[in-house]
């Protein structure tokens, strides 16, 4: 990478700051604000969010063209991308994110969730901790692959998010750079079909030096990670684990399968002298449910949080084990999901009872078979006011449907 004198000086200063922080936690706590290396040492939780990297953003110091109008490579966005490999397509769907917060730049990653090339509009998903600091949501710049310098910066604004699920949505509007690019929305896979040993490709902006990729496998398809949230509080985050290399700045980037589909949003890593290759990503299904929810409830409104209807029940895994598929030869973990508690405020308390087994949840005709207990709350993120929900439950060996309609008083914010 070639640096101007100004860029080299900026890098030296930034590296000096990092060294200073390595030696003293009292200096500029922002630099390591969410479970990163020094925060991990301080908290002793063995976690690192793989997120902020404050090295000046890793951007080349190229002066914008007069009037701020970017110059484009002659073939930018003009050729067909039909023959690109699935892996190459991941580079067109992942973005670098640089936030300022009024301090030194902080680098992260994001994934293009949807795009309108004609208008230059897009929704970007990233981690909550990438764009949040000390109560602020920064108006960030995003950068496309191959266009990672200041003249191609794309302003993005915060739409909404969930701190406890570490997901945030950004919006791009009327970007000329986006119009003149090969940027594409990332297809999302069904993360419930992800299995141990599946290919995992992490694409992001590690250390803030621009887009790069690492490759490994899925080590654990679902587990719960206790980690320091963006505001310093402890959160329990459901994740999948991979041995693909994850580093600071990868946060918010994509974890893709061999077909170039998103299976997770990279969010964290575990570090320590006795730990190797423990990287984490938020499963695609949970991320997608949250993204759609945030866009529906927050875009164009004053709301900044996801919304979820509360039925008034608590579910748990009353039994767990292994599911073997004799046709495919695959194995996965499975739960029998039971209702452990029915609250006094539950509007369907006359139809369900503690001990009932939930077999499926259907929302407006879309059925989700419940094989893991977390699928119940995750699926309910898709329910909106006025929607019809059907729970298929088993009690005493007999199965039956419980139908109800989502009402406004059921809706609550997801922090």
Coordinates of C-alpha atoms in Angstrom, one line a residue:
X1 CA 0.0 0.0 0.0
X2 CA 1.4 3.4 -1.0
X3 CA 1.1 6.3 1.5
X4 CA 1.5 10.0 1.1
X5 CA 3.6 11.8 3.7
X6 CA 0.4 12.9 5.4
X7 CA -1.0 9.3 5.3
X8 CA 2.2 7.8 6.7
X9 CA 2.3 10.3 9.5
X10 CA -1.4 9.5 10.3
X11 CA -0.6 5.8 10.4
X12 CA 2.4 6.3 12.7
X13 CA 0.4 8.4 15.1
X14 CA -2.4 5.8 15.1
X15 CA -0.1 2.9 15.7
X16 CA 1.5 4.9 18.6
X17 CA -2.0 5.4 20.1
X18 CA -2.6 1.6 19.9
X19 CA 0.7 0.9 21.6
X20 CA -0.1 3.4 24.2
X21 CA -3.4 1.8 24.9
X22 CA -1.8 -1.6 25.1
X23 CA 0.3 -0.3 28.0
X24 CA -2.3 1.8 29.7
X25 CA -6.1 1.2 29.9
X26 CA -6.6 4.7 31.3
X27 CA -5.8 6.3 27.9
X28 CA -8.7 7.1 25.5
X29 CA -11.1 4.3 26.4
X30 CA -13.0 4.8 23.1
X31 CA -10.2 3.1 21.1
X32 CA -11.3 -0.2 22.6
X33 CA -14.9 0.3 23.4
X34 CA -16.7 -3.0 22.8
X35 CA -15.1 -6.3 23.9
X36 CA -12.0 -5.7 21.9
X37 CA -8.5 -6.7 22.9
X38 CA -7.9 -4.4 25.8
X39 CA -11.5 -4.6 27.0
X40 CA -11.2 -8.3 27.0
X41 CA -8.2 -8.2 29.2
X42 CA -10.0 -5.8 31.5
X43 CA -13.2 -7.8 31.7
X44 CA -11.6 -11.2 31.7
X45 CA -14.3 -12.6 29.5
X46 CA -12.0 -13.9 26.8
X47 CA -14.0 -12.1 24.1
X48 CA -13.1 -9.7 21.4
X49 CA -15.7 -8.2 19.2
X50 CA -13.6 -8.2 16.0
X51 CA -14.9 -4.7 15.5
X52 CA -13.6 -1.2 15.8
X53 CA -10.1 -0.6 14.6
X54 CA -8.8 2.9 15.0
X55 CA -5.9 3.2 12.6
X56 CA -7.2 6.1 10.6
X57 CA -9.6 4.0 8.7
X58 CA -6.9 2.4 6.5
X59 CA -7.9 4.7 3.6
X60 CA -5.5 6.0 1.0
X61 CA -5.1 9.7 1.2
X62 CA -6.3 10.5 -2.4
X63 CA -7.6 14.1 -2.9
X64 CA -11.1 14.2 -4.2
X65 CA -11.7 15.6 -7.7
X66 CA -12.7 19.2 -8.0
X67 CA -16.2 19.9 -6.7
X68 CA -16.2 16.5 -4.9
X69 CA -17.3 14.6 -8.0
X70 CA -15.6 11.2 -8.1
X71 CA -13.8 9.9 -11.2
X72 CA -14.8 6.4 -12.2
X73 CA -12.8 3.7 -13.8
X74 CA -14.0 3.5 -17.4
X75 CA -15.6 0.0 -17.0
X76 CA -17.1 0.7 -13.6
X77 CA -20.5 -1.1 -13.3
X78 CA -20.8 -1.6 -17.1
X79 CA -19.9 -5.2 -17.7
X80 CA -22.0 -8.3 -17.0
X81 CA -21.3 -10.0 -13.7
X82 CA -23.2 -13.2 -14.6
X83 CA -20.1 -15.3 -14.9
X84 CA -18.5 -14.3 -11.6
X85 CA -17.8 -17.0 -9.2
X86 CA -19.9 -17.2 -6.0
X87 CA -16.9 -16.3 -3.9
X88 CA -16.1 -13.2 -6.1
X89 CA -19.6 -12.0 -5.7
X90 CA -19.1 -11.7 -1.9
X91 CA -16.7 -8.9 -2.6
X92 CA -19.4 -6.9 -4.3
X93 CA -21.8 -7.3 -1.4
X94 CA -19.5 -6.4 1.5
X95 CA -18.5 -2.8 2.4
X96 CA -16.0 -1.2 4.6
X97 CA -17.4 1.2 7.2
X98 CA -15.6 4.2 8.7
X99 CA -17.1 6.1 11.6
X100 CA -15.7 9.2 13.2
X101 CA -17.6 10.0 16.4
X102 CA -15.6 13.3 16.5
X103 CA -12.5 11.3 17.5
X104 CA -10.0 9.2 15.5
X105 CA -11.7 7.1 12.7
X106 CA -13.1 3.7 13.6
X107 CA -13.2 0.9 11.0
X108 CA -15.8 -1.9 10.6
X109 CA -17.6 -3.8 7.9
X110 CA -21.1 -4.2 6.6
X111 CA -23.2 -6.1 4.1
X112 CA -25.5 -4.8 1.4
X113 CA -28.9 -6.1 2.3
X114 CA -30.9 -4.5 -0.5
X115 CA -30.1 -2.1 -3.3
X116 CA -31.8 0.1 -5.9
X117 CA -29.0 0.8 -8.4
X118 CA -31.1 3.3 -10.5
X119 CA -31.8 5.5 -7.5
X120 CA -28.4 4.8 -5.8
X121 CA -30.3 3.6 -2.6
X122 CA -29.3 0.7 -0.3
X123 CA -29.8 -0.8 3.1
X124 CA -26.6 -1.9 4.9
X125 CA -26.5 -4.3 7.8
X126 CA -23.7 -4.1 10.3
X127 CA -23.1 -4.6 14.0
X128 CA -24.6 -2.2 16.5
X129 CA -21.2 -1.8 18.2
X130 CA -19.7 -0.6 14.9
X131 CA -21.9 2.6 14.7
X132 CA -22.6 3.2 18.4
X133 CA -20.4 5.0 20.9
X134 CA -21.3 6.6 24.2
X135 CA -24.9 7.2 23.3
X136 CA -24.2 8.4 19.8
X137 CA -25.1 6.8 16.4
X138 CA -22.5 8.1 14.0
X139 CA -23.3 9.1 10.4
X140 CA -20.8 6.8 8.7
X141 CA -19.2 6.5 5.3
X142 CA -19.1 3.2 3.5
X143 CA -16.7 2.1 0.8
X144 CA -17.2 -0.5 -1.9
X145 CA -14.6 -3.1 -2.9
X146 CA -11.9 -1.5 -5.2
X147 CA -13.1 2.0 -4.4
X148 CA -11.7 2.3 -0.9
X149 CA -10.5 5.9 -0.8
X150 CA -12.1 9.2 0.2
X151 CA -13.4 10.3 -3.2
X152 CA -15.6 7.3 -3.3
X153 CA -17.0 7.7 0.3
X154 CA -20.7 7.0 0.4
X155 CA -22.6 8.7 3.3
X156 CA -24.9 6.3 5.3
X157 CA -27.3 7.2 8.0
X158 CA -28.5 5.1 11.0
X159 CA -32.0 3.6 10.6
X160 CA -32.3 1.5 13.8
X161 CA -30.9 -1.5 15.6
X162 CA -30.9 -3.8 18.5
X163 CA -28.1 -3.5 21.1
X164 CA -28.8 -6.9 22.7
X165 CA -28.6 -8.7 19.3
X166 CA -25.8 -6.5 18.0
X167 CA -27.5 -5.7 14.7
X168 CA -27.9 -2.3 13.1
X169 CA -29.2 -1.0 9.8
X170 CA -27.8 1.9 7.8
X171 CA -29.4 3.6 4.8
X172 CA -27.8 5.1 1.6
X173 CA -29.8 7.5 -0.5
X174 CA -29.1 8.8 -4.0
X175 CA -25.4 7.8 -4.2
X176 CA -23.7 8.4 -7.6
X177 CA -20.9 6.0 -6.5
X178 CA -23.5 3.3 -5.9
X179 CA -25.1 3.9 -9.3
X180 CA -21.7 3.6 -11.1
X181 CA -20.6 0.4 -9.4
X182 CA -21.0 -3.4 -9.4
X183 CA -22.4 -3.4 -5.9
X184 CA -25.0 -6.1 -5.3
X185 CA -27.2 -7.2 -2.5
X186 CA -26.0 -10.3 -0.6
X187 CA -28.3 -13.4 -0.8
X188 CA -29.2 -14.8 2.6
X189 CA -29.1 -18.6 3.2
X190 CA -31.3 -20.5 5.7
X191 CA -28.9 -20.6 8.7
X192 CA -31.0 -23.4 10.2
X193 CA -29.5 -25.6 7.5
X194 CA -25.9 -24.7 8.4
X195 CA -23.9 -27.7 9.6
X196 CA -20.6 -28.3 11.3
X197 CA -17.8 -28.7 8.7
X198 CA -19.6 -26.4 6.2
X199 CA -17.4 -23.9 4.4
X200 CA -17.3 -20.4 6.0
X201 CA -15.8 -17.4 4.2
X202 CA -15.3 -14.2 6.2
X203 CA -15.2 -11.0 4.1
X204 CA -14.7 -7.7 5.7
X205 CA -12.3 -4.8 6.5
X206 CA -9.9 -6.2 9.1
X207 CA -7.6 -3.7 10.8
X208 CA -9.2 -1.0 8.5
X209 CA -6.9 -1.7 5.6
X210 CA -9.6 -2.5 3.1
X211 CA -11.6 -5.6 1.9
X212 CA -10.1 -9.0 2.4
X213 CA -11.3 -12.6 2.8
X214 CA -10.4 -15.6 5.0
X215 CA -11.7 -19.1 4.7
X216 CA -12.5 -21.9 7.2
X217 CA -15.4 -24.1 8.3
X218 CA -18.3 -23.9 10.7
X219 CA -17.1 -25.2 14.1
X220 CA -20.4 -24.8 16.0
X221 CA -23.7 -24.0 14.3
X222 CA -25.4 -22.4 17.3
X223 CA -24.3 -21.4 20.8
X224 CA -24.7 -18.5 23.2
X225 CA -21.9 -16.1 23.8
X226 CA -21.8 -13.9 26.9
X227 CA -20.1 -10.6 25.9
X228 CA -19.8 -7.0 26.7
X229 CA -22.4 -5.0 24.6
X230 CA -21.9 -1.7 22.8
X231 CA -22.9 0.2 26.0
X232 CA -20.7 -1.9 28.3
X233 CA -23.6 -4.0 29.6
X234 CA -23.3 -7.8 29.4
X235 CA -25.5 -9.4 26.7
X236 CA -26.2 -13.0 25.7
X237 CA -25.7 -13.3 22.0
X238 CA -26.7 -16.3 19.9
X239 CA -23.9 -17.0 17.5
X240 CA -22.3 -19.6 15.2
X241 CA -18.6 -20.3 15.6
X242 CA -16.0 -20.5 12.8
X243 CA -12.3 -21.1 12.5
X244 CA -12.0 -18.6 9.6
X245 CA -9.7 -15.8 10.7
X246 CA -11.5 -12.9 12.3
X247 CA -9.8 -9.7 13.2
X248 CA -10.5 -6.1 14.4
X249 CA -12.5 -4.4 11.7
X250 CA -14.3 -7.6 10.5
X251 CA -17.3 -6.8 12.7
X252 CA -20.5 -6.3 10.7
X253 CA -19.0 -8.1 7.6
X254 CA -20.4 -11.2 6.0
X255 CA -19.8 -14.9 6.8
X256 CA -20.6 -16.6 3.5
X257 CA -21.1 -20.2 2.4
X258 CA -19.5 -21.8 -0.7
X259 CA -22.5 -20.5 -2.7
X260 CA -21.7 -16.9 -1.8
X261 CA -24.8 -16.7 0.5
X262 CA -24.8 -15.0 3.9
X263 CA -24.9 -17.5 6.7
X264 CA -24.0 -15.0 9.4
X265 CA -22.9 -11.5 10.3
X266 CA -19.4 -11.5 11.8
X267 CA -19.5 -10.0 15.3
X268 CA -16.8 -11.3 17.7
X269 CA -13.7 -13.4 18.3
X270 CA -12.2 -15.1 21.4
X271 CA -8.6 -14.3 22.1
X272 CA -5.9 -15.5 24.5
X273 CA -2.6 -17.3 24.4
X274 CA -4.3 -20.7 24.6
X275 CA -7.1 -19.9 22.1
X276 CA -6.9 -20.3 18.3
X277 CA -9.5 -19.5 15.7
X278 CA -12.6 -18.9 17.7
X279 CA -14.6 -16.4 15.5
X280 CA -18.3 -15.7 15.9
X281 CA -21.2 -14.6 13.6
X282 CA -24.9 -13.8 14.2
X283 CA -26.9 -16.4 12.4
X284 CA -28.4 -15.3 9.1
X285 CA -32.0 -16.1 10.0
X286 CA -31.9 -14.0 13.2
X287 CA -30.1 -11.1 11.4
X288 CA -32.6 -11.1 8.5
X289 CA -35.6 -11.1 10.8
X290 CA -34.2 -8.2 12.7
X291 CA -33.2 -6.3 9.5
X292 CA -36.8 -6.5 8.1
X293 CA -38.2 -5.6 11.5
X294 CA -36.0 -2.6 11.8
X295 CA -36.7 -1.3 8.3
X296 CA -40.5 -1.8 8.8
X297 CA -40.6 -0.1 12.2
X298 CA -37.8 2.5 12.0
X299 CA -37.4 3.7 8.5
X300 CA -39.1 7.1 8.1
X301 CA -40.1 7.2 11.8
X302 CA -38.7 8.4 15.0
X303 CA -38.3 4.8 16.3
X304 CA -34.7 3.4 16.5
X305 CA -35.4 0.0 17.9
X306 CA -36.7 -3.3 16.6
X307 CA -40.2 -4.2 17.8
X308 CA -41.5 -7.7 18.9
X309 CA -44.9 -8.9 20.0
X310 CA -45.0 -10.6 23.4
X311 CA -47.4 -13.5 23.6
X312 CA -47.0 -13.9 27.4
X313 CA -45.3 -17.3 27.4
X314 CA -41.8 -18.5 28.2
X315 CA -40.3 -21.4 26.2
X316 CA -37.5 -23.8 27.0
X317 CA -35.8 -26.8 25.6
X318 CA -37.4 -29.6 27.6
X319 CA -35.3 -32.2 25.8
X320 CA -32.4 -32.0 23.4
X321 CA -30.3 -34.3 21.3
X322 CA -29.1 -35.1 17.8
X323 CA -31.2 -35.1 14.6
X324 CA -29.9 -37.6 12.0
X325 CA -31.1 -37.2 8.4
X326 CA -30.6 -40.7 6.8
X327 CA -31.2 -39.3 3.3
X328 CA -28.5 -36.6 3.4
X329 CA -26.3 -38.2 6.0
X330 CA -26.3 -34.9 7.9
X331 CA -26.6 -34.5 11.7
X332 CA -27.6 -31.5 13.7
X333 CA -28.7 -30.6 17.2
X334 CA -32.4 -30.6 18.1
X335 CA -34.7 -29.5 20.9
X336 CA -38.2 -30.4 22.0
X337 CA -39.5 -26.9 22.7
X338 CA -42.0 -26.6 25.6
X339 CA -43.9 -23.8 27.3
X340 CA -42.4 -23.5 30.7
X341 CA -44.5 -20.5 31.9
X342 CA -47.8 -18.7 31.0
X343 CA -48.0 -15.2 32.3
X344 CA -51.1 -13.6 33.8
X345 CA -51.2 -11.2 31.0
X346 CA -51.2 -13.8 28.3
X347 CA -54.2 -13.3 26.0
X348 CA -54.3 -17.0 25.0
X349 CA -53.9 -18.4 28.4
X350 CA -57.3 -20.2 28.0
X351 CA -55.9 -22.1 25.0
X352 CA -52.4 -23.1 26.1
X353 CA -50.7 -24.3 29.2
X354 CA -47.3 -24.9 30.8
X355 CA -45.9 -28.2 29.5
X356 CA -47.4 -27.8 26.0
X357 CA -44.9 -28.6 23.2
X358 CA -44.7 -26.1 20.3
X359 CA -44.3 -27.9 17.0
X360 CA -44.6 -25.0 14.6
X361 CA -45.3 -21.3 14.3
X362 CA -47.2 -20.0 11.3
X363 CA -47.4 -16.3 10.5
X364 CA -49.8 -15.2 7.7
X365 CA -49.4 -18.6 6.1
X366 CA -45.6 -18.9 6.4
X367 CA -44.9 -21.9 8.6
X368 CA -41.7 -22.5 10.6
X369 CA -41.2 -25.9 12.1
X370 CA -39.7 -25.6 15.5
X371 CA -36.6 -27.8 16.0
X372 CA -34.7 -25.4 18.3
X373 CA -36.3 -23.4 21.1
X374 CA -34.8 -20.1 20.0
X375 CA -36.8 -20.3 16.8
X376 CA -40.0 -19.2 18.6
X377 CA -38.8 -15.7 19.7
X378 CA -36.8 -15.3 16.5
X379 CA -39.8 -16.1 14.3
X380 CA -42.1 -13.8 16.2
X381 CA -39.9 -10.9 15.0
X382 CA -41.7 -11.3 11.7
X383 CA -45.2 -10.7 13.2
X384 CA -46.8 -7.3 12.7
X385 CA -49.9 -5.8 14.1
X386 CA -52.9 -7.4 12.5
X387 CA -51.1 -10.6 11.5
X388 CA -52.6 -14.0 12.2
X389 CA -50.4 -16.4 14.2
X390 CA -51.0 -20.1 14.6
X391 CA -49.2 -22.2 17.1
X392 CA -49.3 -25.9 16.6
X393 CA -48.9 -27.5 20.0
X394 CA -49.0 -31.0 21.5
X395 CA -50.6 -31.8 24.9
X396 CA -51.1 -35.3 26.2
X397 CA -50.2 -36.8 22.9
X398 CA -52.8 -34.8 21.0
X399 CA -51.8 -31.9 18.6
X400 CA -54.0 -28.9 17.9
X401 CA -53.8 -25.3 16.6
X402 CA -54.0 -22.2 18.6
X403 CA -54.8 -19.1 16.5
X404 CA -54.6 -15.4 17.5
X405 CA -54.2 -12.0 16.1
X406 CA -51.3 -9.6 16.9
X407 CA -52.6 -6.4 18.5
X408 CA -50.9 -3.1 19.2
X409 CA -50.7 -3.7 23.0
X410 CA -48.6 -6.8 22.4
X411 CA -45.8 -4.9 20.8
X412 CA -42.7 -4.0 22.8
X413 CA -39.3 -2.6 21.9
X414 CA -36.3 -4.9 21.5
X415 CA -33.4 -3.2 23.3

